CSV table of C-alpha atoms in Angstrom, one decimal:
chain,number,residue,atom,x,y,z
A,1,MET,CA,53.8,126.3,-62.9
A,2,GLU,CA,52.0,129.6,-61.2
A,3,ILE,CA,54.6,132.3,-60.5
A,4,PHE,CA,53.4,132.2,-56.8
A,5,GLU,CA,54.7,128.4,-56.6
A,6,TYR,CA,58.0,130.0,-58.2
A,7,ILE,CA,58.8,132.1,-56.0
A,8,GLU,CA,57.7,129.4,-52.7
A,9,ARG,CA,60.3,127.4,-54.5
A,10,MET,CA,62.6,130.0,-54.7
A,11,ASN,CA,62.2,130.5,-50.5
A,12,SER,CA,63.3,126.8,-50.0
A,13,GLY,CA,66.0,125.5,-48.3
A,14,PRO,CA,67.3,123.1,-46.3
A,15,GLU,CA,65.3,122.1,-43.2
A,16,LEU,CA,67.1,122.7,-39.7
A,17,PHE,CA,64.2,121.0,-37.4
A,18,PRO,CA,63.0,118.1,-39.4
A,19,ASP,CA,61.5,116.4,-36.4
A,20,VAL,CA,59.8,119.5,-35.0
A,21,LEU,CA,58.2,119.5,-38.8
A,22,SER,CA,57.0,116.0,-38.4
A,23,TYR,CA,55.3,116.2,-35.7
A,24,ALA,CA,53.9,119.1,-36.3
A,25,ARG,CA,52.4,117.2,-39.3
A,26,GLU,CA,51.5,114.0,-37.8
A,27,TYR,CA,49.6,116.0,-35.0
A,28,LYS,CA,48.2,118.9,-37.3
A,29,VAL,CA,49.9,121.6,-35.7
A,30,PRO,CA,49.6,124.4,-37.6
A,31,ILE,CA,52.8,126.2,-38.0
A,32,MET,CA,54.1,128.6,-39.9
A,33,ASP,CA,55.6,128.5,-43.6
A,34,PHE,CA,58.4,128.3,-44.2
A,35,ASP,CA,59.1,130.5,-47.6
A,36,ALA,CA,57.4,132.9,-45.0
A,37,LEU,CA,59.2,132.0,-42.3
A,38,GLN,CA,62.9,132.3,-44.9
A,39,VAL,CA,61.7,136.1,-45.4
A,40,MET,CA,61.3,137.0,-41.4
A,41,LYS,CA,64.5,135.3,-40.9
A,42,HIS,CA,65.9,137.6,-43.7
A,43,TYR,CA,64.8,140.8,-41.9
A,44,ILE,CA,66.1,139.3,-38.4
A,45,HIS,CA,69.2,138.8,-40.3
A,46,LEU,CA,69.7,142.3,-42.1
A,47,THR,CA,68.2,144.4,-38.8
A,48,GLY,CA,70.2,142.6,-36.5
A,49,ALA,CA,67.5,141.6,-34.3
A,50,GLU,CA,68.7,140.1,-31.0
A,51,ARG,CA,65.4,140.2,-28.4
A,52,ILE,CA,62.0,138.8,-30.4
A,53,LEU,CA,58.5,138.6,-28.8
A,54,GLU,CA,56.7,136.2,-30.3
A,55,ILE,CA,52.8,135.9,-29.5
A,56,GLY,CA,51.8,132.3,-29.8
A,57,THR,CA,54.5,129.6,-29.2
A,58,ALA,CA,52.6,126.5,-30.9
A,59,ILE,CA,55.5,123.9,-30.5
A,60,GLY,CA,58.4,126.4,-30.9
A,61,TYR,CA,58.8,125.5,-34.8
A,62,SER,CA,59.4,129.4,-35.6
A,63,ALA,CA,60.8,130.1,-32.4
A,64,LEU,CA,64.0,128.2,-33.3
A,65,HIS,CA,64.5,129.3,-36.7
A,66,MET,CA,64.0,132.9,-34.9
A,67,LEU,CA,66.6,131.2,-32.5
A,68,SER,CA,68.6,129.4,-35.2
A,69,VAL,CA,69.4,133.5,-37.2
A,70,SER,CA,72.7,133.9,-34.7
A,71,ASP,CA,73.9,133.0,-31.2
A,72,ALA,CA,72.8,136.0,-30.4
A,73,VAL,CA,69.2,136.1,-30.7
A,74,GLU,CA,66.8,135.8,-27.4
A,75,VAL,CA,63.2,134.6,-27.6
A,76,VAL,CA,60.2,135.3,-25.0
A,77,THR,CA,57.5,133.1,-26.6
A,78,ILE,CA,54.1,132.9,-24.8
A,79,GLU,CA,51.8,129.9,-25.6
A,80,LYS,CA,48.1,129.8,-23.7
A,81,ASP,CA,48.2,125.8,-24.3
A,82,GLY,CA,49.6,123.6,-22.2
A,83,ASP,CA,50.7,120.4,-24.0
A,84,SER,CA,51.7,123.2,-26.8
A,85,HIS,CA,53.5,124.8,-24.1
A,86,ARG,CA,55.2,121.1,-22.8
A,87,VAL,CA,56.3,120.3,-26.2
A,88,ALA,CA,57.8,123.4,-27.0
A,89,LYS,CA,59.7,123.6,-24.3
A,90,ASP,CA,61.1,119.4,-24.8
A,91,PHE,CA,62.1,120.8,-28.3
A,92,PHE,CA,63.9,123.8,-26.9
A,93,GLU,CA,66.0,121.8,-24.7
A,94,ALA,CA,66.8,118.9,-27.3
A,95,TYR,CA,68.1,121.5,-29.4
A,96,GLY,CA,70.1,123.3,-26.2
A,97,VAL,CA,68.3,126.6,-26.7
A,98,THR,CA,66.8,126.7,-23.3
A,99,GLY,CA,69.1,130.0,-22.5
A,100,ARG,CA,68.1,132.0,-25.1
A,101,VAL,CA,64.1,131.2,-24.9
A,102,ASP,CA,61.8,132.2,-22.6
A,103,PRO,CA,58.5,130.0,-23.0
A,104,VAL,CA,55.8,131.5,-20.9
A,105,LEU,CA,52.8,129.5,-20.4
A,106,GLN,CA,49.8,132.5,-20.4
A,107,ASP,CA,46.9,133.7,-22.9
A,108,ALA,CA,48.6,136.5,-24.1
A,109,LYS,CA,45.5,138.5,-23.9
A,110,GLU,CA,45.7,138.5,-19.6
A,111,ILE,CA,49.3,139.5,-19.9
A,112,ASP,CA,50.5,142.6,-18.6
A,113,PRO,CA,52.7,143.8,-21.2
A,114,GLU,CA,55.0,145.6,-18.7
A,115,THR,CA,56.2,142.0,-16.8
A,116,LEU,CA,57.7,141.5,-20.6
A,117,LYS,CA,61.1,143.6,-19.5
A,118,GLY,CA,60.9,145.0,-22.7
A,119,PRO,CA,62.0,146.5,-24.7
A,120,PHE,CA,62.6,144.2,-27.7
A,121,ASP,CA,63.4,144.6,-31.2
A,122,ILE,CA,60.5,142.5,-33.3
A,123,LEU,CA,57.8,141.6,-32.3
A,124,PHE,CA,55.8,138.5,-34.2
A,125,ILE,CA,52.2,138.0,-34.0
A,126,ASP,CA,51.2,134.1,-34.9
A,127,ALA,CA,48.5,133.6,-32.9
A,128,SER,CA,44.4,133.7,-32.6
A,129,LYS,CA,44.0,135.8,-35.9
A,130,GLY,CA,41.1,137.7,-34.5
A,131,ASN,CA,42.8,139.4,-32.1
A,132,ASN,CA,45.5,141.2,-33.9
A,133,GLU,CA,44.4,144.1,-33.4
A,134,TYR,CA,44.6,143.4,-29.3
A,135,PHE,CA,48.0,142.1,-29.7
A,136,PHE,CA,49.4,144.8,-31.9
A,137,GLU,CA,48.0,147.6,-29.4
A,138,ASN,CA,48.7,146.4,-26.4
A,139,PHE,CA,52.2,144.7,-27.7
A,140,SER,CA,53.9,147.3,-30.2
A,141,PRO,CA,54.8,149.5,-27.0
A,142,LEU,CA,57.3,147.0,-26.4
A,143,ILE,CA,59.1,147.4,-29.6
A,144,LYS,CA,62.3,149.6,-30.1
A,145,ASP,CA,62.1,152.6,-32.5
A,146,GLY,CA,63.2,151.4,-35.4
A,147,GLY,CA,61.8,147.8,-34.8
A,148,LEU,CA,59.9,146.0,-36.5
A,149,ILE,CA,56.0,144.2,-36.2
A,150,ILE,CA,55.7,141.1,-38.3
A,151,VAL,CA,52.2,139.5,-38.6
A,152,ASP,CA,51.4,136.4,-40.3
A,153,ASN,CA,48.5,134.4,-41.6
A,154,ILE,CA,47.3,138.2,-43.4
A,155,LEU,CA,45.5,136.1,-46.5
A,156,LEU,CA,43.7,133.4,-44.1
A,157,ARG,CA,44.4,131.1,-46.7
A,158,GLY,CA,42.4,133.6,-49.4
A,159,LEU,CA,39.5,133.9,-47.0
A,160,VAL,CA,40.0,137.6,-47.2
A,161,VAL,CA,39.2,137.9,-50.4
A,162,GLU,CA,36.0,135.6,-50.1
A,163,GLU,CA,33.0,137.3,-51.5
A,164,GLU,CA,30.6,135.3,-50.0
A,165,THR,CA,31.4,133.3,-46.0
A,166,HIS,CA,28.6,131.3,-45.2
A,167,SER,CA,29.8,129.7,-42.0
A,168,ARG,CA,29.6,132.9,-39.7
A,169,ASN,CA,33.0,132.1,-37.1
A,170,ARG,CA,34.3,132.2,-40.9
A,171,ARG,CA,32.8,135.1,-41.8
A,172,ARG,CA,33.2,137.3,-38.6
A,173,MET,CA,37.6,135.9,-38.7
A,174,LYS,CA,37.7,137.2,-42.0
A,175,GLU,CA,36.3,141.1,-41.3
A,176,LYS,CA,38.2,141.2,-38.2
A,177,VAL,CA,41.9,140.2,-40.3
A,178,ASP,CA,40.5,142.4,-43.1
A,179,ALA,CA,39.8,145.4,-40.8
A,180,PHE,CA,43.3,145.2,-39.1
A,181,ASN,CA,45.0,144.7,-42.9
A,182,LYS,CA,43.2,147.9,-43.7
A,183,ARG,CA,43.8,149.6,-41.0
A,184,ILE,CA,47.4,148.9,-41.1
A,185,ALA,CA,47.4,150.2,-44.6
A,186,ALA,CA,45.5,153.4,-43.9
A,187,SER,CA,47.4,154.2,-41.3
A,188,GLY,CA,50.5,156.1,-42.6
A,189,MET,CA,53.0,153.3,-40.8
A,190,LEU,CA,55.7,152.4,-42.8
A,191,SER,CA,54.4,149.1,-43.8
A,192,SER,CA,54.0,145.9,-46.6
A,193,PHE,CA,52.0,143.4,-47.2
A,194,LEU,CA,53.8,140.5,-48.6
A,195,PRO,CA,52.6,137.2,-50.6
A,196,VAL,CA,54.3,134.5,-48.9
A,197,GLY,CA,53.2,131.6,-46.9
A,198,ASP,CA,49.9,132.6,-45.9
A,199,GLY,CA,50.5,136.3,-46.2
A,200,LEU,CA,53.1,138.5,-44.6
A,201,LEU,CA,53.0,141.7,-42.9
A,202,ILE,CA,56.2,143.7,-42.0
A,203,ILE,CA,55.1,147.0,-39.9
A,204,SER,CA,58.2,149.2,-38.9
A,205,LYS,CA,57.9,150.9,-35.5
A,206,GLN,CA,58.6,154.6,-35.5
A,207,GLU,CA,58.6,157.5,-33.3
A,208,GLU,CA,55.7,159.0,-32.0
A,209,GLY,CA,54.5,161.5,-34.7
A,210,LYS,CA,56.3,160.2,-37.2
A,211,ASN,CA,54.6,159.0,-40.5
A,212,ALA,CA,55.8,158.3,-44.2
């Protein structure tokens, strides 16, 4: 057994939303890896976060898990695909959380952040990976000082360290994600790159002018 497989098993637990997981597997909907999800939920618990902004709803799997941390948690989640948005709303209704989640059907790149009524405690970025920089720049101002920005899939299933990438699209994706990762690492912001799931980046929102 490899060490990362061991860690993955240690971060396992009961699945709270098996029907959502089954749907994702049947229809090949990308969702957050369970071990990374467990780590994110732990951060929500530790920080006492109550207002979360999610970029990339998909079918609502990660939002449901975030809402499960506490009855005080509320999530605003943005999705541009109409079918995914509809499925997510159905799952939110099935699990009785419609009063704590605001699913927004819109391209996050076309939203005026001021319409989202911040501040939020956490920003979770899990949408098109080549736009991590854009989402960070445009939505992190909505996060309160001391809040967190969490970014999923920072390893691109190992693509970020591949030396030769023949596909132009994959190469551009790698370059964009790698550039964003390196920008955060060199920024002086308090951040951690965690090798769980497909890689999880945790960034602490600091008061302007304060660095580590």
